[in-house]
Amino acid sequence: MREGALAQPLDMALLHMTDLATWTTSHLPNVSSVRVSTAVYHNAGANSVQDLAFALGTQSSICVL
Amino acid sequence: MIEKELKILNDFPPVSYDAWKAQAVADLKGVPFERKMITHTYEGIDIQPIYTPESWPSANDPSGFPGSPPYTRGTRPLGHSLDGWDVRQEVLHPEPSEVNRIVLEELNNGVTSVELKLDAAASAGLDADDPRSAQLCGREGVMVYTLGDLDQALNGVRMDIVPVCLEAGAAFLPAAALLAALAQERGMEGSRSWVPSMPTRWVH
């Protein structure tokens, strides 16, 4: 997601993500279906510590939902 | 004929940190060790010139060892020490044929994996002929909407040895389907391609 907004509700996106991860595990075992990118923070001037902090913060807010 | 087994380690007996530091201080000829040997990063972290097992005793460390539960330190015991760095260059050109030329050139010059950023239309989950795509086609990425487009962009790319990553923003499912279909068509189901899915980059 790179526009600052989602085209679908977050829970739907999360559902699609877990579906995809489940599918790749059995069909394409060497494929990673999830990654974390901090490019948007990096490009906005974040240093390495801030990059990691925002990545963990995002992960934490997603897991709570 | 070699009659004696070569044992390099015998020539280099283990040296304690204190012995090493004493030698380093002597070699610095009066320049303070702290000033010369410790790197201060932009983030305010001080990086020591050398680390030993004593720097971070791993016994009873709840994070465990790399490759062991709870996998906090990664799933592979050796981490990336065997593969080294993965050098990946994001490609943003709109034309699949030009993207292919760029990708092959980069792979021949040291890049080790490929990242294609799909254009704004594909990242919005739209087809090229959708009226809403009018202003989005070719913007900020490659115009890949069909299996044929992706096949063209990755023509000649050995998906069995070169990981391919598609950056498609929120429209990760169609992108994943394309990449899976291409892997299947090329008989590369065991390849290491990446289909980044979750919108882990959103900003509230």
mmCIF file of C-alpha atoms in Angstrom:
data_model
loop_
_atom_site.group_PDB
_atom_site.id
_atom_site.type_symbol
_atom_site.label_atom_id
_atom_site.label_comp_id
_atom_site.label_asym_id
_atom_site.label_seq_id
_atom_site.Cartn_x
_atom_site.Cartn_y
_atom_site.Cartn_z
ATOM 1 C CA MET A 1 0.000 0.000 0.000
ATOM 2 C CA ARG A 2 1.661 3.201 -1.011
ATOM 3 C CA GLU A 3 -1.078 5.811 -1.241
ATOM 4 C CA GLY A 4 -1.748 6.170 2.483
ATOM 5 C CA ALA A 5 -5.145 4.506 2.183
ATOM 6 C CA LEU A 6 -6.574 1.079 1.450
ATOM 7 C CA ALA A 7 -9.066 0.265 -1.291
ATOM 8 C CA GLN A 8 -10.708 -2.259 1.019
ATOM 9 C CA PRO A 9 -11.326 -2.601 4.747
ATOM 10 C CA LEU A 10 -8.229 -3.578 6.697
ATOM 11 C CA ASP A 11 -9.731 -6.799 8.053
ATOM 12 C CA MET A 12 -10.480 -7.855 4.470
ATOM 13 C CA ALA A 13 -6.906 -7.123 3.431
ATOM 14 C CA LEU A 14 -5.631 -9.130 6.403
ATOM 15 C CA LEU A 15 -7.896 -12.010 5.465
ATOM 16 C CA HIS A 16 -6.544 -11.974 1.910
ATOM 17 C CA MET A 17 -3.032 -11.880 3.283
ATOM 18 C CA THR A 18 -3.503 -14.943 5.481
ATOM 19 C CA ASP A 19 -5.289 -16.748 2.623
ATOM 20 C CA LEU A 20 -2.360 -16.018 0.328
ATOM 21 C CA ALA A 21 0.192 -17.088 2.929
ATOM 22 C CA THR A 22 -1.678 -20.357 3.496
ATOM 23 C CA TRP A 23 -1.874 -20.988 -0.228
ATOM 24 C CA THR A 24 1.768 -20.267 -0.940
ATOM 25 C CA THR A 25 2.863 -22.495 1.944
ATOM 26 C CA SER A 26 1.283 -25.513 0.267
ATOM 27 C CA HIS A 27 1.671 -24.576 -3.419
ATOM 28 C CA LEU A 28 4.843 -22.468 -3.634
ATOM 29 C CA PRO A 29 6.788 -23.413 -0.512
ATOM 30 C CA ASN A 30 9.808 -21.212 -1.242
ATOM 31 C CA VAL A 31 7.783 -18.071 -1.815
ATOM 32 C CA SER A 32 7.423 -15.382 0.812
ATOM 33 C CA SER A 33 4.017 -13.799 0.699
ATOM 34 C CA VAL A 34 4.469 -11.132 3.359
ATOM 35 C CA ARG A 35 7.144 -8.556 3.799
ATOM 36 C CA VAL A 36 7.604 -5.331 5.671
ATOM 37 C CA SER A 37 8.837 -2.283 3.854
ATOM 38 C CA THR A 38 9.842 0.901 5.556
ATOM 39 C CA ALA A 39 10.660 2.688 2.313
ATOM 40 C CA VAL A 40 7.980 5.286 2.880
ATOM 41 C CA TYR A 41 9.525 6.247 6.233
ATOM 42 C CA HIS A 42 13.052 6.038 4.879
ATOM 43 C CA ASN A 43 12.158 8.277 1.951
ATOM 44 C CA ALA A 44 10.591 10.752 4.358
ATOM 45 C CA GLY A 45 13.883 11.034 6.244
ATOM 46 C CA ALA A 46 13.651 8.396 8.976
ATOM 47 C CA ASN A 47 16.927 7.044 10.316
ATOM 48 C CA SER A 48 17.511 3.330 10.912
ATOM 49 C CA VAL A 49 16.196 3.392 14.466
ATOM 50 C CA GLN A 50 13.040 5.233 13.429
ATOM 51 C CA ASP A 51 12.630 2.831 10.484
ATOM 52 C CA LEU A 52 12.637 -0.142 12.849
ATOM 53 C CA ALA A 53 10.440 1.607 15.392
ATOM 54 C CA PHE A 54 7.769 2.474 12.828
ATOM 55 C CA ALA A 55 7.918 -1.032 11.330
ATOM 56 C CA LEU A 56 7.378 -2.596 14.758
ATOM 57 C CA GLY A 57 4.692 -0.056 15.589
ATOM 58 C CA THR A 58 2.839 -0.865 12.370
ATOM 59 C CA GLN A 59 3.142 -4.590 13.036
ATOM 60 C CA SER A 60 1.856 -4.121 16.546
ATOM 61 C CA SER A 61 -1.155 -2.069 15.442
ATOM 62 C CA ILE A 62 -2.013 -4.660 12.778
ATOM 63 C CA CYS A 63 -1.811 -7.555 15.233
ATOM 64 C CA VAL A 64 -4.038 -5.788 17.742
ATOM 65 C CA LEU A 65 -6.769 -5.287 15.155
ATOM 66 C CA MET B 1 54.448 -33.425 -2.327
ATOM 67 C CA ILE B 2 52.874 -32.067 0.830
ATOM 68 C CA GLU B 3 54.118 -34.084 3.762
ATOM 69 C CA LYS B 4 52.770 -32.000 6.572
ATOM 70 C CA GLU B 5 49.150 -31.079 7.100
ATOM 71 C CA LEU B 6 48.678 -27.338 7.036
ATOM 72 C CA LYS B 7 47.049 -26.048 10.199
ATOM 73 C CA ILE B 8 46.615 -22.319 9.862
ATOM 74 C CA LEU B 9 44.933 -21.989 13.240
ATOM 75 C CA ASN B 10 48.165 -23.065 14.940
ATOM 76 C CA ASP B 11 49.819 -19.933 13.602
ATOM 77 C CA PHE B 12 47.087 -17.756 15.036
ATOM 78 C CA PRO B 13 46.380 -18.752 18.624
ATOM 79 C CA PRO B 14 43.248 -17.270 20.214
ATOM 80 C CA VAL B 15 43.747 -13.787 21.594
ATOM 81 C CA SER B 16 41.740 -12.369 24.473
ATOM 82 C CA TYR B 17 39.895 -9.110 24.020
ATOM 83 C CA ASP B 18 42.101 -7.441 26.628
ATOM 84 C CA ALA B 19 45.274 -8.507 24.813
ATOM 85 C CA TRP B 20 43.846 -7.277 21.529
ATOM 86 C CA LYS B 21 42.826 -3.956 23.022
ATOM 87 C CA ALA B 22 46.250 -3.458 24.656
ATOM 88 C CA GLN B 23 47.892 -4.005 21.268
ATOM 89 C CA ALA B 24 45.410 -1.677 19.568
ATOM 90 C CA VAL B 25 46.023 1.058 22.153
ATOM 91 C CA ALA B 26 49.775 0.681 21.651
ATOM 92 C CA ASP B 27 49.381 0.873 17.858
ATOM 93 C CA LEU B 28 47.276 4.024 18.174
ATOM 94 C CA LYS B 29 50.329 5.827 19.595
ATOM 95 C CA GLY B 30 48.461 8.034 21.995
ATOM 96 C CA VAL B 31 45.286 8.655 20.012
ATOM 97 C CA PRO B 32 42.413 7.856 22.396
ATOM 98 C CA PHE B 33 40.951 4.395 21.680
ATOM 99 C CA GLU B 34 37.414 5.674 22.268
ATOM 100 C CA ARG B 35 37.823 8.426 19.702
ATOM 101 C CA LYS B 36 39.525 6.423 16.977
ATOM 102 C CA MET B 37 38.013 2.958 17.238
ATOM 103 C CA ILE B 38 34.393 3.520 18.218
ATOM 104 C CA THR B 39 32.008 4.502 15.464
ATOM 105 C CA HIS B 40 29.217 6.868 16.405
ATOM 106 C CA THR B 41 26.221 6.428 14.141
ATOM 107 C CA TYR B 42 23.748 9.080 13.092
ATOM 108 C CA GLU B 43 21.176 7.342 15.307
ATOM 109 C CA GLY B 44 23.364 7.760 18.393
ATOM 110 C CA ILE B 45 24.537 4.155 18.615
ATOM 111 C CA ASP B 46 28.185 3.482 19.447
ATOM 112 C CA ILE B 47 29.628 0.613 17.436
ATOM 113 C CA GLN B 48 32.617 -1.153 18.961
ATOM 114 C CA PRO B 49 35.526 -2.162 16.712
ATOM 115 C CA ILE B 50 35.206 -5.798 17.735
ATOM 116 C CA TYR B 51 32.625 -7.973 19.436
ATOM 117 C CA THR B 52 33.271 -11.227 21.295
ATOM 118 C CA PRO B 53 30.922 -13.773 22.878
ATOM 119 C CA GLU B 54 31.365 -11.855 26.148
ATOM 120 C CA SER B 55 29.791 -8.753 24.587
ATOM 121 C CA TRP B 56 26.420 -10.478 24.489
ATOM 122 C CA PRO B 57 26.344 -13.692 26.539
ATOM 123 C CA SER B 58 23.786 -15.900 24.836
ATOM 124 C CA ALA B 59 23.264 -18.400 27.656
ATOM 125 C CA ASN B 60 19.743 -17.916 29.055
ATOM 126 C CA ASP B 61 18.993 -15.373 26.342
ATOM 127 C CA PRO B 62 15.217 -15.629 25.809
ATOM 128 C CA SER B 63 15.756 -14.855 22.124
ATOM 129 C CA GLY B 64 17.593 -18.165 21.731
ATOM 130 C CA PHE B 65 19.919 -18.961 18.865
ATOM 131 C CA PRO B 66 19.361 -18.226 15.198
ATOM 132 C CA GLY B 67 17.484 -21.112 13.611
ATOM 133 C CA SER B 68 16.001 -22.273 16.935
ATOM 134 C CA PRO B 69 12.704 -21.510 18.659
ATOM 135 C CA PRO B 70 11.317 -18.948 19.226
ATOM 136 C CA TYR B 71 13.017 -17.851 15.971
ATOM 137 C CA THR B 72 13.372 -14.282 17.182
ATOM 138 C CA ARG B 73 16.788 -14.255 15.578
ATOM 139 C CA GLY B 74 15.651 -15.753 12.277
ATOM 140 C CA THR B 75 14.830 -19.196 10.939
ATOM 141 C CA ARG B 76 18.282 -20.001 9.596
ATOM 142 C CA PRO B 77 21.226 -20.907 11.864
ATOM 143 C CA LEU B 78 23.720 -19.171 9.615
ATOM 144 C CA GLY B 79 21.435 -16.303 8.692
ATOM 145 C CA HIS B 80 22.624 -14.639 5.536
ATOM 146 C CA SER B 81 26.286 -15.400 6.095
ATOM 147 C CA LEU B 82 26.259 -17.932 3.243
ATOM 148 C CA ASP B 83 24.331 -15.893 0.662
ATOM 149 C CA GLY B 84 25.692 -12.497 1.634
ATOM 150 C CA TRP B 85 23.704 -9.389 0.841
ATOM 151 C CA ASP B 86 20.801 -9.556 -1.550
ATOM 152 C CA VAL B 87 21.257 -6.663 -3.965
ATOM 153 C CA ARG B 88 17.909 -5.648 -5.375
ATOM 154 C CA GLN B 89 17.113 -2.777 -7.659
ATOM 155 C CA GLU B 90 13.560 -1.521 -8.007
ATOM 156 C CA VAL B 91 12.541 -1.021 -11.631
ATOM 157 C CA LEU B 92 10.038 1.724 -12.373
ATOM 158 C CA HIS B 93 10.009 2.046 -16.152
ATOM 159 C CA PRO B 94 6.466 1.773 -17.590
ATOM 160 C CA GLU B 95 7.247 -0.370 -20.662
ATOM 161 C CA PRO B 96 7.548 -4.137 -20.018
ATOM 162 C CA SER B 97 10.015 -4.555 -22.899
ATOM 163 C CA GLU B 98 12.251 -1.772 -21.606
ATOM 164 C CA VAL B 99 11.910 -3.135 -18.075
ATOM 165 C CA ASN B 100 13.148 -6.470 -19.381
ATOM 166 C CA ARG B 101 16.204 -4.838 -20.945
ATOM 167 C CA ILE B 102 16.978 -2.976 -17.697
ATOM 168 C CA VAL B 103 16.464 -6.066 -15.532
ATOM 169 C CA LEU B 104 18.753 -8.262 -17.629
ATOM 170 C CA GLU B 105 21.416 -5.568 -17.704
ATOM 171 C CA GLU B 106 21.258 -5.162 -13.930
ATOM 172 C CA LEU B 107 21.401 -8.925 -13.340
ATOM 173 C CA ASN B 108 24.515 -9.057 -15.506
ATOM 174 C CA ASN B 109 26.088 -6.315 -13.418
ATOM 175 C CA GLY B 110 25.744 -7.557 -9.873
ATOM 176 C CA VAL B 111 22.095 -7.290 -8.920
ATOM 177 C CA THR B 112 20.936 -10.563 -7.316
ATOM 178 C CA SER B 113 17.156 -10.215 -7.254
ATOM 179 C CA VAL B 114 14.485 -8.320 -9.139
ATOM 180 C CA GLU B 115 11.795 -6.004 -7.879
ATOM 181 C CA LEU B 116 9.118 -4.808 -10.234
ATOM 182 C CA LYS B 117 6.895 -2.016 -9.064
ATOM 183 C CA LEU B 118 3.528 -2.235 -10.788
ATOM 184 C CA ASP B 119 2.055 1.003 -12.090
ATOM 185 C CA ALA B 120 -0.625 3.007 -10.304
ATOM 186 C CA ALA B 121 -3.445 1.315 -12.221
ATOM 187 C CA ALA B 122 -2.301 -2.230 -11.413
ATOM 188 C CA SER B 123 -1.596 -1.186 -7.820
ATOM 189 C CA ALA B 124 -5.178 0.011 -7.575
ATOM 190 C CA GLY B 125 -6.361 -3.387 -8.817
ATOM 191 C CA LEU B 126 -7.576 -1.960 -12.138
ATOM 192 C CA ASP B 127 -7.254 -3.258 -15.692
ATOM 193 C CA ALA B 128 -5.607 -1.066 -18.289
ATOM 194 C CA ASP B 129 -8.890 -0.613 -20.188
ATOM 195 C CA ASP B 130 -10.850 0.451 -17.113
ATOM 196 C CA PRO B 131 -11.941 4.089 -17.518
ATOM 197 C CA ARG B 132 -10.602 4.805 -14.028
ATOM 198 C CA SER B 133 -7.130 3.794 -15.221
ATOM 199 C CA ALA B 134 -6.879 6.688 -17.674
ATOM 200 C CA GLN B 135 -4.613 8.799 -15.474
ATOM 201 C CA LEU B 136 -2.945 5.864 -13.751
ATOM 202 C CA CYS B 137 -1.460 3.730 -16.536
ATOM 203 C CA GLY B 138 2.316 3.865 -16.663
ATOM 204 C CA ARG B 139 2.523 6.013 -13.555
ATOM 205 C CA GLU B 140 5.123 5.084 -10.939
ATOM 206 C CA GLY B 141 5.719 1.598 -12.264
ATOM 207 C CA VAL B 142 5.620 -0.976 -14.997
ATOM 208 C CA MET B 143 2.429 -1.576 -16.974
ATOM 209 C CA VAL B 144 1.903 -5.240 -16.148
ATOM 210 C CA TYR B 145 -1.732 -6.321 -16.240
ATOM 211 C CA THR B 146 -1.613 -9.767 -17.839
ATOM 212 C CA LEU B 147 0.464 -12.916 -17.729
ATOM 213 C CA GLY B 148 1.866 -11.963 -21.137
ATOM 214 C CA ASP B 149 3.013 -8.572 -19.805
ATOM 215 C CA LEU B 150 4.797 -10.168 -16.865
ATOM 216 C CA ASP B 151 6.314 -12.851 -19.083
ATOM 217 C CA GLN B 152 7.696 -10.102 -21.315
ATOM 218 C CA ALA B 153 9.100 -8.072 -18.420
ATOM 219 C CA LEU B 154 10.819 -11.183 -17.027
ATOM 220 C CA ASN B 155 11.860 -12.695 -20.349
ATOM 221 C CA GLY B 156 15.135 -14.568 -19.884
ATOM 222 C CA VAL B 157 15.126 -14.093 -16.106
ATOM 223 C CA ARG B 158 16.025 -17.380 -14.395
ATOM 224 C CA MET B 159 13.299 -17.524 -11.777
ATOM 225 C CA ASP B 160 14.868 -20.678 -10.328
ATOM 226 C CA ILE B 161 17.926 -18.754 -9.169
ATOM 227 C CA VAL B 162 16.818 -15.121 -9.160
ATOM 228 C CA PRO B 163 14.135 -14.147 -6.661
ATOM 229 C CA VAL B 164 11.483 -11.919 -8.167
ATOM 230 C CA CYS B 165 9.472 -9.517 -6.064
ATOM 231 C CA LEU B 166 6.322 -7.742 -7.176
ATOM 232 C CA GLU B 167 5.429 -4.519 -5.419
ATOM 233 C CA ALA B 168 1.748 -3.997 -6.065
ATOM 234 C CA GLY B 169 0.586 -2.092 -3.025
ATOM 235 C CA ALA B 170 -2.866 -3.027 -1.832
ATOM 236 C CA ALA B 171 -3.590 -5.050 -4.993
ATOM 237 C CA PHE B 172 -1.289 -7.850 -3.946
ATOM 238 C CA LEU B 173 -3.654 -10.712 -4.728
ATOM 239 C CA PRO B 174 -3.842 -10.177 -8.511
ATOM 240 C CA ALA B 175 -0.073 -9.637 -8.563
ATOM 241 C CA ALA B 176 0.448 -12.843 -6.606
ATOM 242 C CA ALA B 177 -1.807 -14.704 -9.034
ATOM 243 C CA LEU B 178 0.235 -13.403 -11.993
ATOM 244 C CA LEU B 179 3.536 -14.419 -10.464
ATOM 245 C CA ALA B 180 2.205 -17.833 -9.433
ATOM 246 C CA ALA B 181 0.843 -18.398 -12.939
ATOM 247 C CA LEU B 182 4.172 -17.439 -14.508
ATOM 248 C CA ALA B 183 6.078 -19.739 -12.136
ATOM 249 C CA GLN B 184 3.697 -22.538 -13.073
ATOM 250 C CA GLU B 185 3.983 -21.863 -16.803
ATOM 251 C CA ARG B 186 7.759 -21.932 -16.587
ATOM 252 C CA GLY B 187 7.783 -25.015 -14.338
ATOM 253 C CA MET B 188 9.413 -23.020 -11.547
ATOM 254 C CA GLU B 189 7.066 -23.764 -8.684
ATOM 255 C CA GLY B 190 10.098 -24.234 -6.447
ATOM 256 C CA SER B 191 11.464 -20.784 -7.185
ATOM 257 C CA ARG B 192 12.063 -18.241 -4.481
ATOM 258 C CA SER B 193 9.928 -15.440 -5.862
ATOM 259 C CA TRP B 194 8.317 -12.999 -3.521
ATOM 260 C CA VAL B 195 4.805 -11.683 -3.616
ATOM 261 C CA PRO B 196 4.695 -9.005 -0.998
ATOM 262 C CA SER B 197 1.210 -8.885 0.272
ATOM 263 C CA MET B 198 0.316 -6.926 3.314
ATOM 264 C CA PRO B 199 -0.065 -3.169 3.175
ATOM 265 C CA THR B 200 2.617 -2.769 5.783
ATOM 266 C CA ARG B 201 3.408 0.690 4.617
ATOM 267 C CA TRP B 202 0.223 2.519 5.216
ATOM 268 C CA VAL B 203 0.254 5.794 7.061
ATOM 269 C CA HIS B 204 -2.788 6.816 9.003
#
